[in-house]
XYZ file of C-alpha atoms in Angstrom:
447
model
C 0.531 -22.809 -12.997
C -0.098 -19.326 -12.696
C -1.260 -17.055 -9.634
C -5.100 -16.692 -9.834
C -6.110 -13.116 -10.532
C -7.590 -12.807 -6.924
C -4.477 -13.384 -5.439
C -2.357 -11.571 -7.333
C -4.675 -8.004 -7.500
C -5.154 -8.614 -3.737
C -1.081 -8.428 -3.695
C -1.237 -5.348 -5.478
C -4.832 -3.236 -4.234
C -2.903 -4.396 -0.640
C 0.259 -2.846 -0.994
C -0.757 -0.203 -3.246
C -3.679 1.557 -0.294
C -2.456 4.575 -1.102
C -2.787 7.679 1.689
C -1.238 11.395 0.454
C -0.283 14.159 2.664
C -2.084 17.172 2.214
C 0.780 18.975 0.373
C 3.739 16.816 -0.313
C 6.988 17.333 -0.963
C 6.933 21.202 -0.958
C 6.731 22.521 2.656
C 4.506 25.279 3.317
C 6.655 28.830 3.854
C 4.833 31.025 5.839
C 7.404 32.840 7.589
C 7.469 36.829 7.590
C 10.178 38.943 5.762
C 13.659 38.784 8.303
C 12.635 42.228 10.144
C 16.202 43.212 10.020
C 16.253 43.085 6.198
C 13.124 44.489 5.472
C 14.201 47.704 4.358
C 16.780 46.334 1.669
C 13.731 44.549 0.428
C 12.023 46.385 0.284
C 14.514 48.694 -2.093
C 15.480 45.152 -3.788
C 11.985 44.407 -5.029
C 10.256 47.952 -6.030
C 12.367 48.345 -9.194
C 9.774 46.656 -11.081
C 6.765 47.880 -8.816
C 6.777 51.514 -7.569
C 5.844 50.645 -4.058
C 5.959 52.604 -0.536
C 8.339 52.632 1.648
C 8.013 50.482 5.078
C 8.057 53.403 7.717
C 10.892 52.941 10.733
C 7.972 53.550 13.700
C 5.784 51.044 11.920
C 9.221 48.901 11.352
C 9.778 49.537 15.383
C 6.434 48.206 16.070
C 6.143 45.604 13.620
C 9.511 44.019 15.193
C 8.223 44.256 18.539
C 5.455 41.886 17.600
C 7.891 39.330 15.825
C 9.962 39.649 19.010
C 7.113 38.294 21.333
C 5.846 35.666 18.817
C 9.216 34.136 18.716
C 9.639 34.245 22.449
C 6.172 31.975 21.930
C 4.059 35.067 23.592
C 1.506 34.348 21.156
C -1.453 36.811 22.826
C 0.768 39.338 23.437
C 1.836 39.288 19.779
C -1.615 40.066 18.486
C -1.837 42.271 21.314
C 0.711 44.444 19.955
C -0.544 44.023 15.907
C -3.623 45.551 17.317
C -1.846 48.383 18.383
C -0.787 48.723 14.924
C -3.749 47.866 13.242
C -5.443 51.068 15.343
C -3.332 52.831 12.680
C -4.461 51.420 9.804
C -5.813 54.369 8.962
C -2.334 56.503 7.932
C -0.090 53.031 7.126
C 0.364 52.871 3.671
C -0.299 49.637 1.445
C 2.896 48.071 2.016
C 2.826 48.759 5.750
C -0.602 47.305 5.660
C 0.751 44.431 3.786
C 3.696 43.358 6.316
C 0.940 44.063 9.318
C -1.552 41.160 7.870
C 1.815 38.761 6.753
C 2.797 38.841 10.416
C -0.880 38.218 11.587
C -0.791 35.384 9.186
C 2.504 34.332 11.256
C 1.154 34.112 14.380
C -2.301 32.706 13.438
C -0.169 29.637 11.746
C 2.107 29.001 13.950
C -0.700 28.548 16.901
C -2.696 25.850 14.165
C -5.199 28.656 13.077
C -5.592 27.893 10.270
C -8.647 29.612 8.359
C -7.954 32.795 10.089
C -4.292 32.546 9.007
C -5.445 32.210 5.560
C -7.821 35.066 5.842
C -4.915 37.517 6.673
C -2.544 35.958 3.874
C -5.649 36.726 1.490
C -5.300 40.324 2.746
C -1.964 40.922 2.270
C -2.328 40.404 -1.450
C -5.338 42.418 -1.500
C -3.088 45.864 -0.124
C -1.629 47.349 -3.480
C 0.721 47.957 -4.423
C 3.134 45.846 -2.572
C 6.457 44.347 -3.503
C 6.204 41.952 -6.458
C 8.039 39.170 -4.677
C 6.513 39.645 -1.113
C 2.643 38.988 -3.700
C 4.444 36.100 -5.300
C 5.564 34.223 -1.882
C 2.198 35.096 -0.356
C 0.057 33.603 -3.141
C 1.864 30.357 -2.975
C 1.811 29.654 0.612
C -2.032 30.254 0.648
C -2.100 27.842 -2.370
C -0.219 25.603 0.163
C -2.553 26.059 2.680
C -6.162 26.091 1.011
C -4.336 22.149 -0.148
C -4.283 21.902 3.153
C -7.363 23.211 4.035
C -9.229 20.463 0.957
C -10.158 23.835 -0.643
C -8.625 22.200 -4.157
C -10.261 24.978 -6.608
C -8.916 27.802 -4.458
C -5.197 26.335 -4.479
C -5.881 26.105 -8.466
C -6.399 29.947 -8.730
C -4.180 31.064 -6.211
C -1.162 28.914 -8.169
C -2.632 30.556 -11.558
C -2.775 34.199 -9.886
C 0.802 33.441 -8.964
C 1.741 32.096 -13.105
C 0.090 35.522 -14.152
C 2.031 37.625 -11.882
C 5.068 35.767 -12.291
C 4.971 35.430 -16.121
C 4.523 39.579 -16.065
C 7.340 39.811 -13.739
C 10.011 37.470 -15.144
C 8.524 37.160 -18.689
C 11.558 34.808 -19.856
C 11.090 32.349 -16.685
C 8.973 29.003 -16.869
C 6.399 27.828 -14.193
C 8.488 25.692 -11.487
C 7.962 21.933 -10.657
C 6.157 22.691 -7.465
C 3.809 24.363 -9.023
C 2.793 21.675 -11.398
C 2.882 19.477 -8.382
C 0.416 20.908 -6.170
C -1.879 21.608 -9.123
C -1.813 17.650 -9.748
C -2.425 17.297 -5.896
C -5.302 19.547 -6.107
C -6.880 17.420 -9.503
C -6.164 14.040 -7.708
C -7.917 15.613 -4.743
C -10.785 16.137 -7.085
C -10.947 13.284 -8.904
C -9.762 14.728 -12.313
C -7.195 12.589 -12.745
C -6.162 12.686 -16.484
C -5.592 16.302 -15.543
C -3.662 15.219 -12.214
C -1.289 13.369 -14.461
C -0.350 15.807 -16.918
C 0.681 18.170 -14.408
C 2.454 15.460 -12.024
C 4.237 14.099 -15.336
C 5.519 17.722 -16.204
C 6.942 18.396 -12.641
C 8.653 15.320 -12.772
C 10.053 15.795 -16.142
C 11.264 18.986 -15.071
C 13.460 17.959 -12.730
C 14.433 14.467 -14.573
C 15.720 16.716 -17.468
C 18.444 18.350 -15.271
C 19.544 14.650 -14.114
C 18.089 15.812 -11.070
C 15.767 13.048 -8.736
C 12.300 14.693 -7.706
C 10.852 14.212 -4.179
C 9.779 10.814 -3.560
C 6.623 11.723 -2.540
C 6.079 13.117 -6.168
C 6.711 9.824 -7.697
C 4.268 8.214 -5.048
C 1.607 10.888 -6.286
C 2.105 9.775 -10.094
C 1.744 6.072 -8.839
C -1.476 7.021 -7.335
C -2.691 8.959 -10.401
C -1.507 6.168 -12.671
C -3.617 3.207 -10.773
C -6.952 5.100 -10.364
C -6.282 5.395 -14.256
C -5.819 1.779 -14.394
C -2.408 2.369 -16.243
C -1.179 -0.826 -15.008
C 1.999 -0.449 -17.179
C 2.603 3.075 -16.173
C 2.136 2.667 -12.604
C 4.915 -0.616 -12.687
C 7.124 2.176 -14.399
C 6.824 4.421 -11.693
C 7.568 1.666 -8.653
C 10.922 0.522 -11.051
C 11.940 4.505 -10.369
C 10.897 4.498 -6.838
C 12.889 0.746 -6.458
C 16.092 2.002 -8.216
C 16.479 5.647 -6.525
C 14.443 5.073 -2.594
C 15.197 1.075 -2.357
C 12.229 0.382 0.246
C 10.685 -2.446 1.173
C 7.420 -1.369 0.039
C 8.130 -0.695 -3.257
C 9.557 -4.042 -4.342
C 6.625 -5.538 -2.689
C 4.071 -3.410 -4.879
C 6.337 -3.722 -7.968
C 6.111 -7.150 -7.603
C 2.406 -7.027 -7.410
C 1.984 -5.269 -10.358
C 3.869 -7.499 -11.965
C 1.318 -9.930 -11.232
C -1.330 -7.960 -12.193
C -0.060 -7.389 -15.515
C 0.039 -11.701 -15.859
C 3.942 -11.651 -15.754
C 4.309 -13.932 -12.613
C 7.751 -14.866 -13.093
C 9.184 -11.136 -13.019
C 6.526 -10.791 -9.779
C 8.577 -14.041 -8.196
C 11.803 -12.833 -9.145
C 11.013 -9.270 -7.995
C 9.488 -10.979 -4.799
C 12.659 -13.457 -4.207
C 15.073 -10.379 -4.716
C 13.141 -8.336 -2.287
C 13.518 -11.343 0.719
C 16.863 -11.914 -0.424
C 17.526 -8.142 0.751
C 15.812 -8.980 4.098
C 12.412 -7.104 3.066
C 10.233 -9.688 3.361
C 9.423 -9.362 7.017
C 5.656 -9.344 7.583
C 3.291 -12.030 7.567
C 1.408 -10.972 4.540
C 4.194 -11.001 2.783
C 5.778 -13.743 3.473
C 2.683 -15.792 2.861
C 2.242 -14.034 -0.717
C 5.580 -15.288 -1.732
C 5.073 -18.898 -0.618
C 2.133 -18.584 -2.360
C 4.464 -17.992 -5.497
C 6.505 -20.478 -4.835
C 3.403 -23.112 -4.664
C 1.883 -22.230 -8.158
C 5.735 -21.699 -9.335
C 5.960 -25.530 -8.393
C 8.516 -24.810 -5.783
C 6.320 -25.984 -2.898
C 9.303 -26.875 -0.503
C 10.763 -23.475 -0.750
C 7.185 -21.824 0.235
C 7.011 -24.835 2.837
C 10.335 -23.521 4.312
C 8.901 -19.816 4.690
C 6.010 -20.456 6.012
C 7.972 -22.110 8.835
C 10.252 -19.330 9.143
C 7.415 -17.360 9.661
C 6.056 -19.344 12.217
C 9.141 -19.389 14.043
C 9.355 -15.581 13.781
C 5.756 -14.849 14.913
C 5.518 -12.808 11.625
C 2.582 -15.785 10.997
C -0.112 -17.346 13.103
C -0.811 -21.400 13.145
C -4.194 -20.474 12.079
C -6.130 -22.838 9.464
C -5.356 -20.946 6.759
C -1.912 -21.470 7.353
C -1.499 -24.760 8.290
C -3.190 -26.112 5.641
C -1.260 -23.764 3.178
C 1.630 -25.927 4.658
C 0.376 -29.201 4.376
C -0.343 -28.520 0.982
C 2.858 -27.177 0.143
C 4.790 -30.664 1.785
C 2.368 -32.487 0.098
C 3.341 -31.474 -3.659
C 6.858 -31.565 -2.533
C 5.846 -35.233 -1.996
C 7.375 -35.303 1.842
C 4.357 -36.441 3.523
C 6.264 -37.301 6.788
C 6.311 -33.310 7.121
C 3.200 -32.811 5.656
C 0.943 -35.534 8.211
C 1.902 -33.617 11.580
C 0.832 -30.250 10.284
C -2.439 -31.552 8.505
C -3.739 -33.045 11.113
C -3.016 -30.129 13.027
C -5.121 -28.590 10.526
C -7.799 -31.047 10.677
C -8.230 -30.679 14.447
C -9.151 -26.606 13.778
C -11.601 -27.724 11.279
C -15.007 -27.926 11.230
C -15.717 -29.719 8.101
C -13.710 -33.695 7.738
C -11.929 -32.209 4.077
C -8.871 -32.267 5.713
C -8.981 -35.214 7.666
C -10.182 -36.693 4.256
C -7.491 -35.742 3.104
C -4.772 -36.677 5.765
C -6.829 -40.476 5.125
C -5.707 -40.668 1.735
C -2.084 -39.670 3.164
C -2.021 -42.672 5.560
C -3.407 -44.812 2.342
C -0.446 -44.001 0.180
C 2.346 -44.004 3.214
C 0.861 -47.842 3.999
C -0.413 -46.617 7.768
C -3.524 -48.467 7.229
C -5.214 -47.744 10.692
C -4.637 -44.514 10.636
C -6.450 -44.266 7.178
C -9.663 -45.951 8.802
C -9.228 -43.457 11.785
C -8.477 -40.651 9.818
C -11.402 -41.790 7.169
C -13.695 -41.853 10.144
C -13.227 -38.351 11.324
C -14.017 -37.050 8.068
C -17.147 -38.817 8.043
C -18.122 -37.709 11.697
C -17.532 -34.169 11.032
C -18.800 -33.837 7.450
C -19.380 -31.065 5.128
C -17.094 -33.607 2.284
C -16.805 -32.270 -1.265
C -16.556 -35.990 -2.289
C -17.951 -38.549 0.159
C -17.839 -41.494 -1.987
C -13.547 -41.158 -2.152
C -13.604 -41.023 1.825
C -15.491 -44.407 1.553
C -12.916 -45.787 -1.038
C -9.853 -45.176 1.158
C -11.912 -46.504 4.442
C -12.660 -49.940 2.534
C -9.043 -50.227 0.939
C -7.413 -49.292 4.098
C -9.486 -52.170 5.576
C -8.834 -54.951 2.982
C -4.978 -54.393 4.109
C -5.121 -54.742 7.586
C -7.857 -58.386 6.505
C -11.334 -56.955 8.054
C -12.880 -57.805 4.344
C -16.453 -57.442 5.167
C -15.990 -54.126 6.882
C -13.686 -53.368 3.443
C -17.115 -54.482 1.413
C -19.348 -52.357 3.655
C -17.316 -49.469 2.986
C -16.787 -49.972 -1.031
C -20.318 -50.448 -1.500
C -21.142 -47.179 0.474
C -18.718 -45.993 -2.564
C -20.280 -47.196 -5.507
C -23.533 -44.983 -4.059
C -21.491 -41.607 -5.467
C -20.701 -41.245 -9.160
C -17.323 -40.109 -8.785
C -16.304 -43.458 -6.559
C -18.393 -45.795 -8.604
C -16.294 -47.460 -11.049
C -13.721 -47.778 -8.843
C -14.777 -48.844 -5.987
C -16.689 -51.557 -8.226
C -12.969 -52.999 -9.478
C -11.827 -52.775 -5.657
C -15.266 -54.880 -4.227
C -14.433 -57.650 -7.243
C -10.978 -57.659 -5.949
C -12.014 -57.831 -2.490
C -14.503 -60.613 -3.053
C -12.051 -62.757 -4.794
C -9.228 -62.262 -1.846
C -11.952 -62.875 0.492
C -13.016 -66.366 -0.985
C -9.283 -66.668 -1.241
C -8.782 -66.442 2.360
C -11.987 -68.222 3.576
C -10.836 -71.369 1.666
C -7.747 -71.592 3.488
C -9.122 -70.987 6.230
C -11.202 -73.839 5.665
C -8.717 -75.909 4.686
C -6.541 -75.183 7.436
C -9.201 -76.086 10.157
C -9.509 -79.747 8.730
């Protein structure tokens, strides 16, 4: 029997809620050039780029202001760039440059943010400046207007950085992260096809030099992949994220897509590996599985979990999961099990189904007063999907214990509902003749 499709996209939709950082897996770098190396930089990256040279009294000062901010003197910091920035004036572009990186520092490192990325956007502005101090620059405020949710802005500050970069290192290709954060931005934005081209290239990048990209780029791709409803591409990506991260959660989504994509007996084995591991652990889960193990026809085994989880606290004796159980012992055809917990069952519902059902228990286990007991609690409370069966059990449970007029009463209250009819007709001939049976020797006996 197989796993309704409710159940098995509420395994998946559940473990596949899917909430992404704001830039993952590439750490925003925001720091300002090493003070004490700035002027071999500085020589280092002008033989490409004619650029001016960093002044030692503007150094002097500029060092003094790093000094305070790491000493966490945050006001007097941008006390002192103040001082600096009185100068503007006769500070040459790449002076001007390492002032506003420094401002961007400070603003950062205190959380703020848009006026951080307002100095960051004027340090590329001063020309010209070191080709490699522009190229660092552009990407962390790509980094940060992610951050930020300003998605187009990341976009053209990563392509400002490809243009730059392509004229600077002509033979070099565009790195992972890059394609990475431009997939971020497009999932951000809903453009998904788009989100997965880039997101696939990253990750092929680094695939092709045996490497293993950043987990949190394969969770990205798994993202883009279900809102495309690339069922088969986003299993794919949680067999990658099983075999190289091992987590709980994965196995449990990758066994959910499994069922998704109608192949329930990879989702149970997936499922059964992943508690075999000890990763079954919550509630949820544990249910799903049992759940498996019903439809799977392995009813004791989900009977046996469901306990566990009881005894672990991981599930509640709630309705829902009490009848689960009784259900499960039921179909494994122990109904000395399944009676205790149905009942308990019965007494949390408001509608007489269950007790119904715990009648025609009784019926087959030969407990014929608890049948009529049972039978009359589901009549009491109600709300019966098939009224006429309830009567049925009542009147056969009373033929066996001899109260044959109160077994007619009942069997004729059955033959009022289709479903009972016929054979509750068959019992009331049968009842009639044992009846006449018995009054006869009664009869007899009395003479």
């Amino acid at each position: 029997m197989k796993l309704n499709n409710k159940k098995s996209s509420n395994l998946s939709c559940k473990v596949l809620g899917l909430a992404l950082c704001a830039v993952i897996g590439l750490g925003i770098n925001v720091t300002p050039m090493a003070m004490k190396n700035a002027q071999a930089q500085e020589d280092s990256q002008r033989e490409t780029r004619r650029t001016p040279a960093l002044r030692v009294k503007v150094y002097d000062q500029l060092s003094r202001a790093q000094k305070l901010a790491d000493e966490g003197k945050t006001d007097e910091a941008l006390e002192a760039l103040e001082n600096v920035k009185g100068k503007a004036s006769s500070m040459n572009s790449y002076e001007l440059a390492m002032m506003y990186n420094f401002y961007g520092f400070i603003y950062y490192n205190v959380e703020r943010f848009d006026e951080a990325i307002a100095s960051f956007e004027t340090v590329v502005e001063q020309q010209p400046i070191p080709e490699s101090f522009e190229l660092s620059t552009l990407f962390s405020l790509a980094q940060l207007h992610m951050m930020r949710g300003n998605f187009d802005k990341t976009v053209a500050f990563l392509e400002r950085w490809e243009t730059l970069n392509a004229s600077v290192n002509s033979n070099s290709e565009i790195p992972a992260k890059n394609y990475v954060l431009k997939a971020q931005a497009m999932y951000q934005q809903k453009s998904y096809d788009k989100a997965a081209s880039y997101i696939e290239k990253a990750i092929e990048i680094v695939e092709a030099q045996d490497d293993i990209p950043d987990e949190n780029w394969y969770v990205l791709q798994r993202a883009v992949y279900y809102e495309l409803k690339q069922s088969e591409k986003v299993k794919d990506v949680l067999l990658k994220l099983v075999r190289h991260f091992d987590k709980p959660k994965y196995w449990v989504q990758l066994a959910g897509m499994y069922g998704e994509l109608g192949e329930e007996q990879k989702q149970l084995a997936i499922l059964e590996t992943a508690y075999q591991q000890g990763y079954i652990e919550s509630g949820s889960d544990m249910f799903n599985l049992a759940q498996l193990y019903y439809y799977h026809q392995m009813p004791f085994k989900g009977a046996r979990l469901i306990e566990k989880g009881f005894v672990s606290g991981a599930l509640d004796k709630n309705l829902k999961n009490l009848k689960f159980l009784s259900q499960c012992w039921v179909l494994a055809k122990e109904n000395e099990e399944a009676v205790p917990v149905m009942k308990a069952a019965a007494d949390l519902s408001d509608d007489g189904e269950l007790d119904a059902q715990l009648g025609q228990i009784y019926l087959n286990m030969e407990k014929w007063q608890q049948a009529i007991t049972a039978s009359e609690a589901a009549l009491e409370k109600g709300g019966l999907r098939n009224e006429g069966t309830v009567h049925l059990v009542k009147g056969m449970a009373f033929f066996n214990v001899g109260q044959y007029n109160e077994a007619l009463n009942e069997l004729a209250e059955a033959e009022k509902f289709h479903s009972s009819k016929g054979m509750a007709q068959q019992w009331s001939k049968f009842v009639e003749t044992e009846k006449a049976s018995a009054d006869r020797l009664t009869v007899s006996l009395s003479q």
